[in-house]
Each structure stands twice: as structure tokens, then as C-alpha cells.
Short mmCIF file of C-alpha atoms in Angstrom, two decimals:
data_model
loop_
_atom_site.label_atom_id
_atom_site.label_comp_id
_atom_site.label_asym_id
_atom_site.label_seq_id
_atom_site.Cartn_x
_atom_site.Cartn_y
_atom_site.Cartn_z
CA MET A 1 -20.80 10.57 -5.55
CA GLY A 2 -21.30 10.13 -1.81
CA ILE A 3 -17.72 10.75 -0.65
CA LYS A 4 -17.65 13.00 2.40
CA LEU A 5 -14.25 13.73 3.88
CA ARG A 6 -14.11 14.78 7.49
CA GLU A 7 -13.58 18.53 7.78
CA ASN A 8 -11.03 20.30 9.99
CA SER A 9 -8.76 17.23 10.14
CA LYS A 10 -5.07 17.58 10.88
CA TYR A 11 -4.22 14.57 8.72
CA ALA A 12 -5.38 13.83 5.20
CA ILE A 13 -4.31 10.21 5.46
CA ALA A 14 -2.93 7.81 8.09
CA CYS A 15 -2.08 4.13 8.38
CA PRO A 16 -1.12 1.44 10.87
CA THR A 17 2.21 -0.09 9.90
CA SER A 18 5.29 -2.01 10.96
CA MET A 19 8.26 -0.02 9.69
CA GLY A 20 11.46 -1.72 8.61
CA VAL A 21 14.33 -1.33 6.18
CA ARG A 22 15.00 -2.72 2.74
CA ILE A 23 18.48 -3.25 1.33
CA THR A 24 18.83 -3.48 -2.45
CA PRO A 25 21.96 -4.39 -4.47
CA VAL A 26 23.16 -1.55 -6.67
CA ASP A 27 23.11 -1.76 -10.48
CA ARG A 28 20.30 -4.37 -10.48
CA GLN A 29 22.66 -7.13 -9.42
CA PRO A 30 21.43 -10.27 -7.60
CA VAL A 31 21.81 -10.48 -3.83
CA GLN A 32 24.14 -13.48 -3.82
CA THR A 33 26.83 -11.74 -5.89
CA SER A 34 26.57 -8.21 -4.45
CA HIS A 35 28.78 -6.31 -2.02
CA MET A 36 27.18 -2.86 -2.28
CA PHE A 37 23.60 -2.29 -1.08
CA TYR A 38 21.26 0.71 -0.92
CA MET A 39 19.21 0.97 2.31
CA GLN A 40 15.80 2.63 2.69
CA ALA A 41 13.08 2.76 5.33
CA THR A 42 9.96 1.06 4.09
CA SER A 43 6.57 -0.52 4.64
CA ALA A 44 3.72 -1.15 2.24
CA GLU A 45 1.42 1.18 4.14
CA SER A 46 3.81 4.14 4.45
CA ASN A 47 4.53 3.77 0.73
CA VAL A 48 0.86 4.57 0.09
CA LEU A 49 1.01 7.68 2.27
CA ASN A 50 4.01 8.98 0.37
CA ILE A 51 2.05 10.28 -2.62
CA ALA A 52 -0.05 12.61 -0.47
CA SER A 53 2.86 13.57 1.79
CA ALA A 54 5.13 14.40 -1.15
CA LEU A 55 2.42 16.66 -2.58
CA GLY A 56 2.00 18.63 0.63
CA GLU A 57 -0.73 16.78 2.54
CA ASN A 58 -0.27 15.85 6.20
CA ALA A 59 0.22 12.12 6.76
CA LEU A 60 0.63 9.97 9.88
CA VAL A 61 1.86 6.44 10.61
CA LEU A 62 0.77 4.52 13.72
CA THR A 63 3.61 2.17 14.53
CA LYS A 64 6.05 0.90 17.15
CA PHE A 65 9.78 1.39 17.64
CA VAL A 66 12.69 -0.42 19.29
CA LYS A 67 14.02 1.89 21.98
CA GLY A 68 17.63 3.01 21.47
CA SER A 69 17.96 1.25 18.10
CA VAL A 70 19.97 3.01 15.40
CA ILE A 71 17.65 1.40 12.83
CA SER A 72 14.73 2.99 14.65
CA THR A 73 16.50 6.36 14.43
CA PHE A 74 17.14 5.81 10.71
CA ILE A 75 13.44 5.05 10.14
CA LYS A 76 12.31 8.15 12.05
CA ASN A 77 14.71 10.35 10.10
CA GLU A 78 13.48 8.90 6.81
CA LEU A 79 9.83 9.45 7.72
CA ARG A 80 10.52 13.06 8.70
CA SER A 81 12.30 13.65 5.39
CA ARG A 82 9.20 12.32 3.59
CA ASN A 83 6.84 14.72 5.40
CA ILE A 84 5.25 11.84 7.34
CA ASP A 85 4.50 12.22 11.06
CA TYR A 86 4.65 9.19 13.32
CA VAL A 87 3.38 8.11 16.70
CA GLY A 88 4.41 4.89 18.39
CA ALA A 89 5.53 3.36 21.64
CA GLU A 90 9.23 2.73 22.33
CA ILE A 91 9.88 -0.90 23.34
CA ASP A 92 13.05 -2.15 25.02
CA GLN A 93 15.05 -4.45 22.76
CA GLU A 94 15.52 -7.02 25.54
CA GLY A 95 18.92 -8.21 24.34
CA PRO A 96 20.29 -9.42 20.99
CA TRP A 97 17.50 -12.01 20.61
CA GLY A 98 14.73 -9.56 21.46
CA TYR A 99 12.77 -7.06 19.41
CA ARG A 100 13.93 -5.42 16.19
CA HIS A 101 12.67 -3.86 12.98
CA GLN A 102 12.13 -6.09 9.97
CA PHE A 103 14.79 -6.40 7.27
CA ASN A 104 13.74 -6.84 3.65
CA ILE A 105 16.47 -7.99 1.26
CA ALA A 106 15.42 -7.70 -2.38
CA ASP A 107 17.05 -7.24 -5.75
CA SER A 108 15.39 -5.60 -8.75
CA GLY A 109 15.92 -8.37 -11.29
CA TYR A 110 17.00 -7.78 -14.86
CA GLY A 111 15.66 -9.07 -18.16
CA LEU A 112 14.57 -12.67 -17.75
CA ARG A 113 16.07 -12.85 -14.22
CA GLY A 114 13.14 -12.01 -12.01
CA PRO A 115 13.47 -10.12 -8.71
CA ARG A 116 13.88 -12.11 -5.52
CA VAL A 117 12.59 -10.93 -2.15
CA GLN A 118 13.66 -12.29 1.24
CA ASN A 119 12.02 -11.12 4.45
CA ASP A 120 13.75 -11.37 7.82
CA ARG A 121 10.94 -10.65 10.30
CA ALA A 122 11.95 -12.64 13.40
CA GLY A 123 11.37 -10.58 16.54
CA GLU A 124 9.64 -7.81 14.57
CA VAL A 125 8.46 -5.16 17.03
CA GLY A 126 5.49 -4.24 14.83
CA ARG A 127 3.94 -7.67 15.40
CA THR A 128 3.02 -6.51 18.93
CA LEU A 129 0.94 -3.50 17.84
CA SER A 130 -2.23 -3.01 19.88
CA ILE A 131 -5.04 -0.46 20.00
CA SER A 132 -4.01 0.22 23.62
CA ASP A 133 -0.71 1.67 22.34
CA PHE A 134 -2.52 4.75 21.03
CA ASP A 135 -4.69 7.59 22.32
CA ILE A 136 -7.58 7.03 19.91
CA PRO A 137 -9.71 10.02 21.06
CA GLU A 138 -6.68 12.29 20.62
CA ILE A 139 -5.71 10.94 17.18
CA PHE A 140 -9.15 10.48 15.61
CA GLY A 141 -11.18 12.92 17.71
CA LYS A 142 -9.01 15.94 18.46
CA ASP A 143 -6.56 15.79 15.53
CA GLY A 144 -8.80 14.13 12.97
CA ILE A 145 -8.00 11.91 9.98
CA GLN A 146 -9.73 12.00 6.61
CA ILE A 147 -8.70 8.55 5.32
CA LEU A 148 -7.33 5.57 7.26
CA HIS A 149 -5.46 3.18 4.97
CA ILE A 150 -5.08 -0.45 6.05
CA SER A 151 -3.10 -3.10 4.20
CA GLY A 152 -3.60 -6.85 4.33
CA LEU A 153 0.09 -7.16 5.19
CA ILE A 154 -0.22 -5.45 8.56
CA ALA A 155 -3.66 -7.00 9.12
CA ALA A 156 -2.18 -10.50 8.72
CA LEU A 157 1.21 -9.94 10.36
CA SER A 158 0.22 -11.47 13.71
CA HIS A 159 -2.83 -12.25 15.81
CA GLU A 160 -2.22 -8.98 17.67
CA THR A 161 -2.04 -6.84 14.53
CA SER A 162 -5.16 -8.51 13.10
CA LEU A 163 -7.14 -7.41 16.15
CA PHE A 164 -5.44 -4.01 16.10
CA CYS A 165 -6.43 -3.30 12.49
CA LEU A 166 -10.01 -4.43 13.05
CA GLU A 167 -10.38 -2.29 16.19
CA LEU A 168 -8.73 0.65 14.42
CA ALA A 169 -11.19 0.36 11.53
CA LYS A 170 -14.10 0.35 13.98
CA ALA A 171 -12.69 3.46 15.69
CA ALA A 172 -12.22 5.21 12.35
CA LYS A 173 -15.83 4.53 11.42
CA GLN A 174 -16.96 5.90 14.79
CA TYR A 175 -15.11 9.19 14.19
CA GLY A 176 -16.24 9.67 10.59
CA THR A 177 -12.92 8.72 8.98
CA LEU A 178 -13.09 7.01 5.59
CA ILE A 179 -11.40 3.60 5.38
CA SER A 180 -9.28 2.25 2.54
CA PHE A 181 -8.38 -1.46 2.58
CA ASP A 182 -5.74 -2.84 0.20
CA LEU A 183 -6.16 -6.60 0.58
CA ASN A 184 -2.50 -7.42 -0.16
CA TYR A 185 -2.83 -11.21 0.30
CA ARG A 186 0.41 -13.02 1.20
CA ALA A 187 0.14 -16.80 1.36
CA SER A 188 2.98 -17.21 3.87
CA PHE A 189 1.14 -14.99 6.37
CA TRP A 190 -2.03 -17.08 6.13
CA ILE A 191 -0.53 -20.50 6.93
CA ASP A 192 -2.64 -22.16 9.69
CA ARG A 193 -4.63 -18.91 10.12
CA GLU A 194 -7.06 -19.10 7.19
CA GLU A 195 -10.27 -19.13 9.24
CA GLU A 196 -9.13 -16.37 11.61
CA LEU A 197 -7.86 -14.09 8.86
CA ARG A 198 -10.83 -14.60 6.55
CA SER A 199 -13.06 -13.46 9.42
CA VAL A 200 -10.92 -10.38 10.16
CA PHE A 201 -10.55 -9.42 6.50
CA THR A 202 -14.27 -9.71 5.79
CA GLN A 203 -15.07 -7.56 8.84
CA ILE A 204 -12.60 -4.85 7.80
CA ALA A 205 -13.89 -5.00 4.22
CA SER A 206 -17.46 -4.55 5.46
CA LEU A 207 -16.39 -1.32 7.20
CA SER A 208 -14.37 -0.02 4.24
CA ASP A 209 -15.17 2.76 1.80
CA PHE A 210 -12.50 1.69 -0.71
CA LEU A 211 -11.42 -1.87 -1.51
CA ILE A 212 -8.24 -2.32 -3.54
CA GLY A 213 -6.50 -5.46 -4.74
CA ASN A 214 -5.87 -7.78 -7.63
CA GLU A 215 -7.61 -10.96 -8.70
CA GLU A 216 -5.59 -13.06 -6.26
CA ASP A 217 -6.28 -10.67 -3.38
CA PHE A 218 -10.06 -10.62 -3.85
CA GLN A 219 -10.29 -14.37 -4.33
CA LEU A 220 -7.91 -15.60 -1.65
CA ALA A 221 -8.44 -12.93 1.02
CA LEU A 222 -12.21 -12.55 0.68
CA GLY A 223 -13.28 -15.69 -1.21
CA VAL A 224 -14.71 -13.67 -4.11
CA GLU A 225 -14.96 -15.58 -7.38
CA GLY A 226 -12.71 -14.18 -10.11
CA PRO A 227 -10.62 -15.03 -13.19
CA GLU A 228 -8.16 -17.90 -13.21
CA ALA A 229 -4.47 -17.06 -13.13
CA GLY A 230 -2.54 -17.26 -16.38
CA GLY A 231 -4.14 -17.97 -19.73
CA LYS A 232 -5.50 -15.04 -21.71
CA VAL A 233 -3.67 -11.86 -22.57
CA LEU A 234 -4.23 -9.33 -19.80
CA ALA A 235 -6.38 -6.96 -21.86
CA ASP A 236 -8.67 -9.84 -22.79
CA LYS A 237 -9.41 -10.59 -19.13
CA ILE A 238 -10.83 -7.19 -18.20
CA GLU A 239 -14.44 -8.38 -18.41
CA ALA A 240 -13.58 -11.23 -16.03
CA PHE A 241 -12.04 -8.73 -13.61
CA LYS A 242 -15.20 -6.65 -13.81
CA GLY A 243 -17.23 -9.75 -12.98
CA MET A 244 -15.03 -10.35 -9.92
CA ILE A 245 -15.64 -6.81 -8.67
CA GLU A 246 -19.38 -7.15 -9.28
CA ASN A 247 -19.28 -10.29 -7.13
CA ALA A 248 -17.46 -8.34 -4.41
CA ARG A 249 -20.03 -5.53 -4.56
CA LYS A 250 -22.84 -8.00 -3.83
CA VAL A 251 -21.12 -8.96 -0.58
CA TYR A 252 -19.91 -5.44 0.34
CA PRO A 253 -22.63 -3.05 -0.89
CA ASN A 254 -21.47 -0.17 1.32
CA VAL A 255 -18.07 0.11 -0.39
CA LYS A 256 -17.94 3.31 -2.44
CA ALA A 257 -15.21 2.25 -4.88
CA PHE A 258 -13.56 -1.03 -5.88
CA ALA A 259 -10.25 -0.97 -7.73
CA THR A 260 -7.80 -3.53 -9.04
CA THR A 261 -4.48 -3.15 -10.78
CA LEU A 262 -3.66 -5.13 -13.91
CA ARG A 263 -0.11 -6.33 -14.41
CA GLN A 264 1.49 -8.64 -16.97
CA VAL A 265 5.23 -9.24 -16.63
CA LEU A 266 7.02 -9.24 -19.99
CA SER A 267 10.44 -9.12 -18.36
CA ALA A 268 11.90 -7.63 -15.19
CA ASN A 269 12.37 -4.42 -17.20
CA GLU A 270 9.02 -4.28 -19.00
CA HIS A 271 5.49 -4.76 -17.72
CA MET A 272 2.01 -4.22 -19.06
CA TRP A 273 0.30 -1.98 -16.49
CA GLY A 274 -3.37 -1.09 -16.25
CA ALA A 275 -6.21 -0.68 -13.75
CA ILE A 276 -9.98 -0.79 -13.44
CA MET A 277 -12.33 0.79 -10.91
CA LEU A 278 -16.02 0.68 -10.14
CA ALA A 279 -17.31 3.83 -8.44
CA ASP A 280 -20.86 5.13 -8.19
CA ASP A 281 -22.13 2.42 -10.58
CA THR A 282 -19.68 3.57 -13.26
CA TRP A 283 -16.75 1.61 -14.69
CA TYR A 284 -13.41 3.32 -15.27
CA VAL A 285 -10.72 1.46 -17.20
CA GLU A 286 -7.07 2.15 -17.88
CA GLU A 287 -6.16 -0.30 -20.61
CA PRO A 288 -2.81 -2.00 -19.97
CA ARG A 289 0.13 -0.12 -21.45
CA GLU A 290 3.73 -1.22 -21.69
CA ILE A 291 5.87 0.56 -19.09
CA PRO A 292 9.62 0.44 -18.32
CA VAL A 293 10.50 -0.94 -14.87
CA LEU A 294 13.55 -0.16 -12.77
CA ASP A 295 12.21 -1.87 -9.65
CA ARG A 296 8.67 -3.24 -9.44
CA ILE A 297 8.30 -3.29 -5.66
CA GLY A 298 5.87 -0.62 -4.51
CA GLY A 299 3.99 -0.20 -7.78
CA GLY A 300 0.70 -1.34 -6.27
CA ASP A 301 1.23 0.91 -3.25
CA GLY A 302 1.91 3.80 -5.60
CA PHE A 303 -1.38 3.11 -7.34
CA SER A 304 -3.30 3.10 -4.04
CA GLY A 305 -1.60 6.29 -2.92
CA GLY A 306 -2.39 8.12 -6.15
CA MET A 307 -5.99 6.97 -6.16
CA LEU A 308 -6.52 8.10 -2.56
CA TYR A 309 -4.81 11.43 -3.26
CA GLY A 310 -7.46 12.03 -5.91
CA VAL A 311 -10.14 11.32 -3.31
CA ILE A 312 -8.50 13.74 -0.86
CA LYS A 313 -8.39 16.47 -3.51
CA GLY A 314 -12.07 16.03 -4.34
CA TRP A 315 -11.49 15.05 -7.97
CA GLU A 316 -13.95 13.10 -10.10
CA PRO A 317 -13.43 9.29 -9.94
CA LYS A 318 -12.01 9.12 -13.48
CA LYS A 319 -9.03 11.18 -12.32
CA TRP A 320 -8.54 8.97 -9.24
CA LEU A 321 -7.80 6.04 -11.53
CA GLN A 322 -5.67 8.01 -13.96
CA PHE A 323 -3.53 9.54 -11.23
CA GLY A 324 -3.19 6.18 -9.45
CA TRP A 325 -2.11 4.48 -12.67
CA ALA A 326 0.57 7.14 -13.17
CA THR A 327 1.89 7.13 -9.58
CA GLY A 328 2.09 3.33 -9.70
CA CYS A 329 4.03 3.66 -12.93
CA MET A 330 6.27 6.28 -11.32
CA ALA A 331 7.07 4.01 -8.36
CA ALA A 332 8.34 1.39 -10.84
CA THR A 333 10.93 3.90 -12.14
CA LEU A 334 12.54 4.34 -8.71
CA LEU A 335 14.78 2.23 -6.48
CA ASN A 336 12.75 3.35 -3.47
CA ASP A 337 9.57 1.36 -2.77
CA TYR A 338 7.58 4.59 -2.85
CA ALA A 339 6.87 7.27 -5.44
CA GLN A 340 7.82 10.82 -4.53
CA PRO A 341 6.44 13.17 -7.21
CA ALA A 342 7.77 16.72 -7.42
CA ASP A 343 4.30 18.04 -8.20
CA GLU A 344 1.01 16.98 -9.77
CA ALA A 345 2.18 18.09 -13.21
CA GLN A 346 4.96 15.50 -13.17
CA VAL A 347 2.40 12.75 -12.53
CA TRP A 348 0.08 13.95 -15.29
CA SER A 349 3.02 14.01 -17.71
CA ILE A 350 3.61 10.35 -16.93
CA TYR A 351 -0.03 9.57 -17.57
CA GLU A 352 0.09 11.40 -20.90
CA GLY A 353 3.27 9.57 -21.93
CA ASN A 354 5.18 12.85 -22.13
CA ALA A 355 8.81 12.23 -21.20
CA ARG A 356 10.12 15.43 -22.75
CA VAL A 357 12.61 17.40 -20.70
CA LYS A 358 11.12 20.16 -18.54
CA ARG A 359 13.42 23.16 -18.23
#
């Protein structure tokens, strides 16, 4: 199919993002009864990069930091340990009520007790991101990027980040960088901004080479008609999901591949997990399979990261979907929000359902 990656690029994949930290109670306990927490550096967009970076590809985050903050130092150390480069301005904190990095407080749930997520984003430094913070000719022209991944979370974070993501997508297109857009609709981000964000999201989507989401994302972020929530068993709704993607293709004919994950929650520990993709006029389907879940957060990012890794490696589209399904599944087995495969073979073993010990 017509996928042409830019040659002689320093980075296989990059993303704009607002980095923060997540703290998770140990032993799957709820937040309100816990005294011990595990802390990690996180963002939806950097989670996507982690598949490629773990498997040896160069990755880059475009972000912003609070100058002199120990949380900022923690984030930088974590990114370096994950083989992810970063570039971002250092902003003075301006006192205890000034700028900071977001805090995400989330438990993993257990059984019939679903996970709960609380975001503390007041004063978030990433909300001030601007295209003027970066040397675009240096990053896209001299260094080069093969795929720019944008998430609806950063695109909707603030008026400033909405403009930033749109201008970044335009710059990427100018320099021959492919664009991936994971719609990632969040209702709380859209309050009183529906008209503005619908305009920004449709413009980014029109520039994109890959559109990723679920039925809620496509319908609420882009206004594409799709299946109603609830009702039928997940596997019985696949044709409706295909119809939704066909509707999206009519509006965005330049998109090279559309993908959506399929998830049905049986309990906090067990999900049905599948995916479908339309690429080059061909449908690819991973029928939902039951998977064990340690922590569900980051599963969709893992899928996107695995799918895009397949693109970077020049695989056939069928393998994009298979690898993405497996890396999404892998992310659900980890406390971290991101999957970190040891090698490709480990991912393919997950896809094949082979959990035998490897000595």
C-alpha cells in the first residue's frame, strides 16, 4: 500500500505530550484505603512511543518542564531509561501555586470493583505548550521524524495545546512526516469547547495518515455515525464498527488506515479484547478474545504503539493489527501504563497464546 516513510530520519516516532506522574496503590487496593503507592512517569502519548523505543527505535517527546522540580527530574530520568529522547522548555514554577506536572491517582480495581482514576491537573505546565517552544526546522527538517503521533488528550488539554497540535500536524505534513491521530475523546476536556475542539479535531484528522479510536471516539470527537453503546455482545457488533469506519472514510478519504479497538469488560481482571482495521480497501479483524488484566490503563496506547511499530518496520497491514493487539494485551499485564517488550518474539508469543516458559 502507499505508505512511504521518510528516509534518513533520526527518529522513527515522536509525539507532543504533557508528562506527569501516576501513583498506584500496591496489591490492587483502592486509593482510599492504601498507604503504599507505586509512582511512574506517564502520558498517553509517551506510552505509545514505548513499544518502538523498547524495541530499539529512536523516539522523541516534545514537551515542557518545570524548572528545578524534582518531579521534572524524575520524569526525565524515566524517559531516558525507556530510550525516549525529549526536548522541552524549562519554565519557572512561580511559587507553590504556580506551574507543576500533572498527578494521576488511579487504582487497578479487582473483580467487580472497577478501577477509579482521579486527575489532578491544576497548574499543569503542559497546558502552555506552543509551536514557538520548538525549533521546527531543526526537529523535522534536520533530524527528521518518520511518524508523528498525536492524541486527543493533548489536543484537547487547553486552547494553547489545541493550536499547538494542529500547527504541529501541518508542519509534519510539510516535512513529509506521516501523522497518526488517536482520537482519545474525554468528555471532561470538551465541556464548553465542543465547537472549537470539533473544528481542531476534524482538521487534524484531515491531515492524518492513521486514525485510531473506538466507537465513542469516532462519534463524539468527529461526529461519525456508529454503533450505540451497550446492547449486543461485542463480537456481534463488528459489522456496525465496520460501518462506522466506512462512514469515517467518506469524510477522510486521504487516511491510509483506520483502526479501532474492541473491549468488553467482564470484570476488572478479565476483558474481551479485539481490534479491527481498514487499510488499502482491505478489512483486518482480530476477533475479541478473553485476556487477563492486571491494570487496564494504557491498553489502547499499547495497541497504537504496536500498530505503528509494524508500520515503521515495513510489515504488511495484517501484522500491524496482530502486533498491536498483542502489545495492547501486554500493557494490561503490567502496572506501568506502557508495554515494554523484551523483543518481538515475546509479543508474537502473546499473540499466539503461548505462555510457556522461555529458558
